XYZ file of C-alpha atoms in Angstrom:
563
model
C 0.258 -0.469 0.445
C 0.995 3.888 -0.468
C 2.169 5.615 2.552
C 3.755 8.905 3.679
C 6.619 9.717 4.753
C 8.371 12.752 5.733
C 7.161 15.429 6.188
C 9.017 17.462 3.609
C 8.250 20.515 2.743
C 9.034 21.376 -0.628
C 8.376 19.645 -3.898
C 12.582 19.504 -4.211
C 12.438 17.142 -1.690
C 11.224 15.042 -3.651
C 14.631 13.935 -4.488
C 15.191 13.101 -0.810
C 12.841 11.008 -0.341
C 14.264 9.413 -3.906
C 17.217 8.865 -1.787
C 15.277 7.666 0.982
C 13.757 4.752 -1.231
C 17.397 4.189 -2.696
C 18.882 3.514 1.650
C 15.462 1.433 2.388
C 14.656 -0.635 -0.573
C 16.732 -3.672 -1.387
C 14.440 -6.378 -2.674
C 11.449 -4.131 -4.134
C 12.600 -0.419 -5.436
C 9.871 2.736 -4.254
C 9.004 5.078 -6.510
C 7.829 8.555 -5.839
C 4.355 8.913 -6.611
C 3.355 11.152 -5.345
C 2.746 14.824 -2.566
C -0.036 14.547 0.223
C -0.714 17.525 1.873
C 0.061 21.081 2.806
C 2.487 23.377 4.716
C 4.642 20.866 7.396
C 1.746 18.135 6.989
C 3.374 17.414 3.332
C 4.805 14.230 2.793
C 6.176 12.071 -0.321
C 3.849 9.915 -1.171
C 5.274 6.014 -2.895
C 4.607 2.539 -3.470
C 6.932 -0.492 -3.788
C 7.451 -2.146 -7.747
C 9.023 -5.263 -7.695
C 10.204 -6.417 -10.672
C 8.146 -9.252 -12.077
C 9.872 -12.033 -13.470
C 11.310 -10.618 -16.906
C 11.460 -7.658 -14.915
C 9.444 -5.556 -17.010
C 8.385 -2.024 -15.599
C 5.148 -1.886 -14.286
C 2.852 1.793 -15.434
C -0.003 3.316 -13.847
C -2.650 5.937 -15.104
C -3.413 6.680 -11.380
C -0.559 8.766 -9.674
C -1.478 12.030 -8.493
C 0.478 13.024 -11.141
C 3.259 12.804 -13.897
C 6.783 11.612 -14.045
C 9.158 11.392 -16.631
C 10.118 7.886 -18.099
C 12.717 7.054 -15.660
C 10.209 7.657 -12.324
C 10.995 11.290 -11.819
C 8.933 13.522 -10.640
C 7.250 16.519 -12.357
C 5.845 19.918 -11.488
C 4.624 20.148 -14.913
C 4.047 18.699 -17.766
C 1.985 21.736 -19.840
C 4.632 24.258 -19.824
C 8.015 24.592 -20.965
C 11.130 26.203 -19.314
C 11.702 29.505 -20.553
C 14.013 31.952 -19.407
C 11.206 34.295 -18.706
C 7.261 34.297 -19.398
C 7.929 35.009 -22.622
C 11.354 33.874 -23.022
C 12.731 31.014 -25.522
C 13.470 27.326 -24.084
C 16.092 25.962 -22.325
C 18.191 23.583 -23.848
C 17.993 21.599 -19.897
C 13.760 21.913 -20.286
C 15.082 17.617 -19.896
C 11.159 16.828 -19.725
C 9.840 18.403 -22.118
C 12.438 17.163 -24.553
C 11.751 13.494 -23.222
C 8.282 13.615 -24.282
C 8.662 15.249 -27.519
C 11.439 12.976 -28.164
C 9.464 10.040 -27.253
C 5.887 11.011 -29.115
C 8.549 11.092 -32.330
C 9.610 7.465 -31.884
C 6.597 6.080 -30.205
C 5.413 3.826 -34.082
C 7.343 1.178 -34.946
C 6.931 0.331 -39.289
C 3.672 -0.813 -39.536
C 3.472 -4.484 -41.624
C 4.539 -4.287 -45.554
C 1.414 -7.103 -44.901
C -1.649 -7.823 -42.988
C -0.907 -4.543 -41.622
C -4.680 -3.651 -40.509
C -5.495 -6.073 -37.590
C -7.286 -7.240 -34.074
C -5.915 -8.891 -30.999
C -7.266 -11.184 -28.765
C -6.416 -13.671 -26.345
C -7.781 -17.016 -24.982
C -7.007 -20.977 -25.127
C -7.516 -23.801 -26.939
C -7.972 -27.517 -25.566
C -7.429 -30.509 -27.514
C -10.961 -32.465 -27.318
C -9.791 -35.541 -30.004
C -6.523 -37.918 -29.511
C -3.644 -37.556 -31.901
C -1.210 -37.994 -30.053
C -0.456 -41.465 -32.906
C 0.149 -38.185 -35.465
C 2.104 -36.425 -33.425
C 3.961 -36.476 -30.032
C 3.764 -31.803 -29.296
C 2.678 -31.419 -25.980
C 0.368 -29.244 -27.524
C -1.686 -32.307 -28.573
C -1.424 -34.664 -26.102
C -4.200 -35.121 -23.602
C -7.550 -34.293 -24.375
C -8.878 -31.523 -22.715
C -4.662 -30.187 -21.794
C -5.362 -26.217 -22.320
C -2.253 -23.892 -23.457
C -2.698 -20.284 -23.846
C -2.631 -18.699 -26.746
C -3.487 -15.010 -28.409
C -4.467 -14.339 -32.039
C -3.922 -11.923 -34.496
C -7.067 -11.151 -37.063
C -5.635 -8.843 -39.745
C -6.905 -7.341 -43.888
C -4.455 -8.742 -45.748
C -3.022 -5.897 -48.744
C -4.061 -2.583 -46.877
C -2.981 -0.162 -44.721
C -2.806 -0.151 -41.455
C -6.230 2.447 -41.934
C -8.101 0.079 -44.807
C -11.450 -0.841 -44.015
C -11.987 -3.883 -42.898
C -15.336 -4.858 -45.004
C -13.275 -4.835 -48.256
C -12.856 -7.219 -51.408
C -9.079 -9.504 -49.649
C -8.068 -11.936 -47.987
C -7.372 -12.278 -44.279
C -5.051 -13.405 -41.543
C -6.096 -15.793 -39.639
C -2.666 -16.154 -37.005
C -2.217 -18.569 -34.228
C 1.094 -18.502 -31.649
C 0.088 -21.211 -28.393
C 2.371 -20.476 -25.535
C 3.315 -24.607 -25.671
C 5.472 -25.913 -22.197
C 7.693 -26.779 -25.290
C 7.721 -23.174 -26.609
C 5.544 -21.161 -29.491
C 4.389 -22.386 -32.130
C 2.890 -19.936 -34.427
C 0.312 -21.135 -37.086
C 0.266 -17.907 -39.657
C -2.021 -18.405 -42.145
C -5.215 -16.750 -43.627
C -9.447 -17.612 -44.430
C -8.751 -18.131 -48.393
C -7.356 -22.768 -47.754
C -5.061 -22.101 -51.360
C -2.661 -18.879 -52.759
C -2.440 -17.246 -55.839
C 1.210 -18.307 -56.653
C 3.351 -21.671 -55.114
C 6.775 -19.956 -55.022
C 7.983 -17.807 -52.816
C 10.563 -15.655 -54.735
C 7.484 -14.771 -56.796
C 5.865 -12.913 -53.335
C 7.293 -9.122 -53.677
C 5.763 -9.114 -57.395
C 2.442 -10.052 -56.001
C 2.647 -7.251 -53.167
C 3.428 -5.036 -55.526
C 0.556 -5.557 -58.080
C -2.096 -6.112 -55.235
C -0.706 -2.528 -53.192
C -1.582 0.892 -54.693
C 1.200 2.479 -57.518
C 3.858 4.111 -56.593
C 3.298 7.045 -58.506
C -0.552 8.303 -57.365
C -1.234 5.438 -54.501
C -4.140 4.100 -56.793
C -4.925 0.963 -56.660
C -6.812 0.938 -60.577
C -7.761 -2.843 -61.263
C -5.382 -2.895 -64.085
C -2.152 -3.915 -61.973
C -4.116 -6.864 -59.900
C -5.537 -8.186 -63.959
C -1.904 -7.653 -65.920
C -0.854 -9.300 -62.673
C -2.406 -12.201 -62.448
C -2.600 -13.076 -65.612
C 0.838 -14.221 -66.163
C -0.136 -16.967 -62.991
C -2.462 -19.246 -64.081
C -2.075 -21.507 -60.486
C -4.207 -17.734 -59.361
C -7.338 -18.637 -61.071
C -8.290 -21.247 -58.357
C -7.560 -18.284 -55.267
C -9.372 -16.464 -57.957
C -13.159 -18.326 -57.302
C -12.851 -17.025 -53.670
C -11.161 -13.872 -53.630
C -14.672 -12.881 -56.326
C -16.939 -15.251 -54.678
C -19.394 -14.870 -52.199
C -16.916 -15.827 -49.671
C -14.194 -13.232 -50.805
C -15.883 -10.673 -48.095
C -15.858 -12.107 -44.521
C -18.506 -9.811 -43.017
C -16.407 -10.371 -39.517
C -13.348 -12.004 -37.752
C -15.665 -14.199 -35.696
C -17.924 -15.793 -38.513
C -13.991 -16.521 -40.958
C -12.773 -19.923 -41.234
C -9.010 -20.106 -41.262
C -6.247 -22.582 -43.072
C -2.643 -22.740 -42.427
C -2.891 -22.805 -47.013
C 0.701 -24.701 -46.671
C 1.348 -28.398 -45.840
C 3.273 -29.587 -43.042
C 4.295 -32.011 -40.765
C 3.370 -34.027 -37.958
C 6.284 -36.079 -36.636
C 4.970 -39.185 -33.516
C 7.255 -40.697 -31.274
C 8.011 -43.447 -33.410
C 9.636 -40.904 -36.334
C 6.255 -41.815 -38.344
C 6.157 -38.532 -40.660
C 2.345 -37.182 -42.063
C 2.074 -34.216 -44.656
C -0.483 -32.068 -42.759
C -2.845 -29.155 -43.353
C -4.567 -27.345 -40.608
C -8.196 -25.787 -40.763
C -10.344 -23.764 -37.933
C -14.143 -23.459 -38.229
C -15.412 -21.159 -36.277
C -19.054 -22.610 -33.523
C -20.538 -19.368 -34.908
C -21.347 -20.278 -38.012
C -19.928 -17.909 -41.483
C -21.536 -14.860 -42.324
C -19.720 -13.159 -45.566
C -21.057 -8.943 -47.164
C -22.234 -9.377 -50.606
C -21.850 -6.500 -52.777
C -25.299 -4.624 -51.405
C -24.563 -4.773 -47.443
C -21.071 -3.018 -48.266
C -23.015 0.253 -47.951
C -23.950 -1.081 -44.897
C -21.569 -2.076 -43.530
C -19.454 1.609 -44.510
C -21.592 3.907 -42.721
C -21.774 2.108 -39.552
C -18.126 1.867 -38.979
C -16.725 4.966 -41.326
C -13.323 4.298 -39.923
C -13.538 1.252 -41.122
C -12.993 -1.144 -38.052
C -16.278 -3.895 -38.985
C -14.601 -5.994 -38.302
C -12.699 -5.719 -34.734
C -15.363 -3.290 -33.253
C -17.275 -6.315 -33.884
C -14.609 -8.656 -32.266
C -14.054 -6.283 -29.605
C -17.386 -6.123 -28.420
C -18.742 -9.829 -28.666
C -15.350 -10.328 -25.930
C -16.266 -7.744 -23.897
C -19.552 -8.593 -23.193
C -19.139 -11.455 -22.663
C -19.882 -13.582 -26.404
C -16.681 -15.505 -26.040
C -16.030 -16.979 -29.978
C -14.766 -20.580 -30.238
C -13.383 -22.071 -33.099
C -12.345 -26.150 -34.127
C -9.121 -27.384 -35.556
C -9.705 -29.741 -37.946
C -6.789 -31.698 -39.690
C -6.367 -33.727 -42.973
C -3.157 -35.486 -43.390
C -1.299 -37.416 -46.507
C 1.694 -40.037 -46.387
C 4.544 -38.649 -48.160
C 4.762 -41.612 -49.935
C 1.470 -42.057 -51.521
C 1.605 -38.330 -52.086
C 3.211 -38.963 -55.471
C 0.059 -41.512 -57.062
C -2.043 -37.827 -56.316
C -3.920 -36.117 -59.459
C -2.047 -33.421 -57.910
C 1.022 -31.771 -56.292
C 0.393 -31.739 -52.101
C 3.356 -29.565 -51.553
C 1.481 -26.884 -53.686
C -0.216 -23.755 -52.212
C -2.665 -23.086 -55.003
C -4.528 -26.455 -53.965
C -6.479 -27.458 -51.717
C -6.939 -31.225 -50.294
C -10.505 -33.392 -51.337
C -12.163 -33.417 -48.287
C -14.078 -36.969 -49.969
C -9.769 -38.102 -50.531
C -8.030 -37.223 -46.656
C -11.579 -36.092 -44.071
C -10.822 -33.917 -42.068
C -10.085 -34.310 -38.363
C -11.046 -32.697 -35.437
C -8.590 -31.630 -33.223
C -9.250 -29.652 -30.375
C -11.115 -25.850 -29.631
C -9.591 -22.290 -29.795
C -11.309 -19.682 -27.234
C -11.061 -16.483 -26.995
C -12.686 -14.930 -23.853
C -9.838 -11.348 -22.971
C -9.172 -8.692 -25.603
C -6.050 -7.335 -25.508
C -5.002 -5.036 -23.066
C -2.699 -2.575 -24.962
C -2.678 -2.547 -29.223
C 0.927 -1.507 -29.230
C 2.107 -3.704 -26.513
C 0.453 -6.618 -27.713
C -0.970 -6.063 -31.480
C 1.777 -3.930 -33.414
C 4.591 -6.115 -31.269
C 2.724 -9.039 -31.502
C 4.695 -11.578 -33.998
C 4.538 -14.289 -36.220
C 6.629 -16.603 -37.929
C 5.689 -20.129 -39.144
C 9.304 -20.458 -38.659
C 7.916 -21.123 -35.197
C 7.212 -24.596 -34.499
C 6.955 -27.246 -31.968
C 8.951 -30.866 -31.451
C 6.251 -33.951 -33.054
C 5.308 -30.260 -35.938
C 7.896 -29.720 -39.000
C 7.397 -28.029 -41.931
C 7.244 -29.624 -45.762
C 9.259 -28.671 -49.046
C 6.560 -26.973 -50.439
C 8.231 -23.413 -51.651
C 5.928 -20.854 -50.544
C 6.614 -21.889 -46.860
C 9.834 -22.103 -46.882
C 10.409 -18.478 -48.005
C 7.463 -16.930 -45.091
C 10.154 -19.376 -42.820
C 13.399 -16.694 -43.672
C 10.703 -13.857 -44.386
C 8.740 -13.496 -41.675
C 11.578 -12.932 -38.777
C 13.574 -11.557 -41.001
C 10.985 -9.238 -41.546
C 10.442 -9.084 -36.950
C 13.517 -8.057 -37.022
C 13.503 -4.925 -38.805
C 9.811 -4.107 -37.521
C 10.451 -4.065 -33.872
C 14.298 -4.611 -33.381
C 16.566 -8.436 -33.303
C 14.657 -8.980 -29.671
C 11.329 -9.045 -30.870
C 11.181 -12.721 -29.157
C 11.551 -10.706 -25.525
C 9.122 -8.541 -25.515
C 5.886 -10.103 -23.669
C 3.553 -10.695 -25.616
C 6.528 -12.993 -28.184
C 8.169 -14.707 -25.022
C 7.350 -18.216 -24.190
C 6.375 -19.422 -21.734
C 8.946 -22.417 -20.978
C 12.343 -22.796 -20.010
C 15.070 -20.495 -22.446
C 18.300 -21.776 -22.215
C 20.377 -20.925 -24.855
C 24.326 -19.302 -25.384
C 22.611 -15.736 -27.751
C 22.429 -12.691 -25.817
C 22.841 -8.447 -25.483
C 22.240 -6.506 -28.667
C 19.730 -3.782 -28.994
C 16.446 -3.483 -25.734
C 17.908 -6.213 -24.545
C 15.625 -6.625 -21.275
C 16.712 -10.984 -20.120
C 18.250 -10.080 -17.766
C 20.924 -13.668 -18.844
C 23.974 -13.756 -16.196
C 26.908 -15.763 -15.747
C 30.539 -15.906 -17.494
C 29.858 -18.747 -19.895
C 27.868 -17.599 -23.325
C 29.469 -19.791 -24.961
C 29.219 -23.650 -25.751
C 30.387 -26.100 -25.038
C 32.152 -25.059 -21.705
C 33.324 -26.909 -18.614
C 32.066 -23.672 -16.512
C 28.242 -24.461 -17.441
C 26.143 -26.889 -17.672
C 25.907 -29.263 -20.589
C 22.848 -29.778 -21.311
C 21.409 -32.975 -23.632
C 20.619 -33.181 -27.457
C 16.783 -32.802 -27.046
C 14.314 -36.464 -26.155
C 12.663 -36.793 -29.655
C 12.706 -37.970 -33.352
C 13.004 -35.753 -35.990
C 11.976 -35.895 -39.663
C 15.266 -38.049 -41.875
C 13.175 -38.301 -44.489
C 15.943 -38.327 -47.510
C 15.554 -35.662 -49.848
C 18.533 -36.722 -52.286
C 20.358 -37.358 -54.892
C 18.525 -35.042 -56.605
C 19.846 -32.193 -58.763
C 19.738 -28.286 -58.073
C 17.102 -26.824 -60.310
C 15.274 -23.492 -60.946
C 11.306 -24.773 -62.462
C 7.922 -25.169 -61.951
C 6.707 -27.979 -59.611
C 5.822 -31.353 -62.312
C 1.912 -30.879 -61.355
C 0.836 -27.876 -62.513
C -2.726 -28.582 -62.997
C -3.943 -25.314 -62.639
C -7.663 -24.895 -63.770
C -9.406 -28.379 -62.757
C -10.034 -27.463 -59.352
C -10.636 -23.620 -60.223
C -12.812 -24.974 -62.867
C -15.219 -27.541 -59.927
C -15.387 -24.710 -57.653
C -16.875 -22.354 -60.457
C -19.311 -25.488 -61.033
C -20.912 -26.032 -57.632
C -21.812 -22.381 -57.610
C -25.697 -22.444 -58.153
C -26.402 -20.078 -60.984
C -27.249 -16.967 -58.977
C -23.740 -17.329 -57.986
C -22.270 -18.103 -60.275
C -23.621 -15.354 -62.035
C -22.360 -12.624 -59.320
C -19.308 -14.023 -59.937
C -18.945 -13.617 -63.578
C -20.308 -9.719 -63.118
C -17.611 -8.938 -60.599
C -14.580 -10.461 -63.241
C -15.959 -8.569 -65.536
C -15.370 -5.809 -64.329
C -11.645 -6.303 -62.923
C -11.188 -7.391 -67.116
C -13.306 -3.855 -68.190
C -11.023 -1.550 -66.107
C -9.838 0.785 -67.974
C -5.903 0.611 -69.284
C -6.615 -3.759 -69.558
C -5.322 -4.142 -72.259
C -6.312 -6.819 -75.427
C -3.083 -9.536 -74.491
C -4.318 -8.872 -70.538
C -7.694 -10.187 -71.305
C -6.600 -12.415 -73.960
C -4.501 -14.335 -70.941
C -7.378 -14.575 -69.281
C -9.722 -16.141 -71.805
C -7.818 -18.690 -72.130
C -7.422 -19.686 -68.527
C -10.992 -19.400 -67.940
C -12.143 -21.646 -71.456
C -9.930 -24.136 -69.640
C -11.748 -23.736 -65.823
C -15.036 -23.889 -67.562
C -15.463 -23.519 -71.301
C -19.722 -21.906 -69.611
C -16.896 -19.181 -67.801
C -15.154 -18.388 -70.433
C -18.396 -17.327 -72.393
C -19.794 -15.743 -70.453
C -17.225 -13.283 -69.660
C -16.348 -12.276 -73.103
C -19.587 -11.557 -73.558
C -19.711 -8.977 -70.806
C -16.448 -8.216 -71.061
C -16.906 -7.496 -74.862
C -19.080 -4.070 -73.877
C -17.042 -0.372 -74.528
C -15.037 0.600 -71.436
C -16.410 2.757 -69.130
C -14.275 5.946 -67.754
C -11.834 5.152 -64.925
C -13.516 6.016 -60.587
C -11.270 5.995 -57.841
C -9.711 2.946 -56.267
C -11.828 3.277 -52.280
C -9.157 0.283 -50.840
C -6.006 -2.450 -52.300
C -7.621 -5.132 -54.600
C -10.900 -3.727 -54.532
C -12.672 -4.504 -57.891
C -14.332 -2.710 -59.452
C -16.898 -3.086 -62.179
C -17.331 -1.380 -65.683
C -18.616 1.692 -63.864
C -16.076 1.726 -61.295
C -18.866 0.872 -58.680
C -16.742 -0.956 -56.243
C -17.706 -4.661 -56.721
C -18.324 -6.234 -52.720
């Protein structure tokens, strides 16, 4: 509890209290938080701050007056120190200098993709036994609960972009397991535009605004995708009725990439992960957009819905499912299971339930738990492995690399990113290191430190050779079968809406005959009826351009945004 020590006669005597706490505090540090009383009864109010296990500072917004960043009390936070009331500011005005300098640096670079997002916390609970497939601790027994944090996001737009745009959505989960952090970083759509990470920078540039005027005309998307026939499957999702999730609570999730599961005997299965909302799925159609935009002029429709629901104790939940394939059988399939532009047919590879994710707590600080939250598909745990998926392989490199640039090399020490299990490593130092590492031995091996044993877990030792070094595409591309089948699964009204949106994209100003010709070739190979309908529509004269309202927003030939 706060205590009064004194009496003290002037604010400058707070420094006496500072000396007092320095001399008396041994196991904690007492910090001045205010002055109470008047005249000879004036005293200094302070409280004892006991550092947490990580040594993090504890801040409070309930103190009697402000302090500097280093805890020194401030008499006046609203006026500069000057020579007279109208004179110039003095250089020694450290408290305002610190205030301004902190403000100048308080933002970190936004994510290059997935910039706008919403975060919530909760737990994952195992509901079904899959220990025969994986020895991962997170799946070790039915009923086991693991703390998690989830970030949902809009993929291509900037941090202020509306959440009702036609755009993929991110669905990333960090599991704080007893064997370290596992990040399952995916999207709402189960496939992707490309199958090789070498093409991702170009994809991101094409979907983002022009470097000339920062607008997002449809021709940029149409142009790039016309050179990527493998993107047609993704297009059947993005321009379909499921292209705009109504909110985050009613949205599916998918790993997109293929991973591997390893059991205690060393057996390996390829695996994909899927999240299915218990609340059901909801999407926005064309006519819904105006109403949602008017209700949320700041574009926060999905973030607001998630926060409000959790605040009202209406906790959203999802069930985790997996699909698995024996690697030895993968070569006999009509498609490559490592291809992220493909889904695994459920009739061949049934979905198997694993557990339940529940979100029951909102984030307490947007910057600390959203902006500084860092995911990477490279963060896996024993019992879960990677695959040779070319898109995944580059994601393993890119995510941690961008976090080191965006947040700093010690981003893993931040509370939201730090593991909840013991950490034993010789890696240390660097900017803003708060790990409080001790001991003289910062290398391995050494006679002066314990000799850690090799982790007693089986690893994937499957052979990948001999092989030649090549730069080429995979053998089994088949870019159109699954895309065409998906279009044919739509009813006639849904097909008509898809055709209208796609025709609008291809009717965008500056879309050339060459671009349209490539698209028509792909559509013909997907479904002849689809190609015929789009050809009839695109043949009409193009309308004048109108301003694009956001990244990856498809516009019709009349310039109206297609939702």
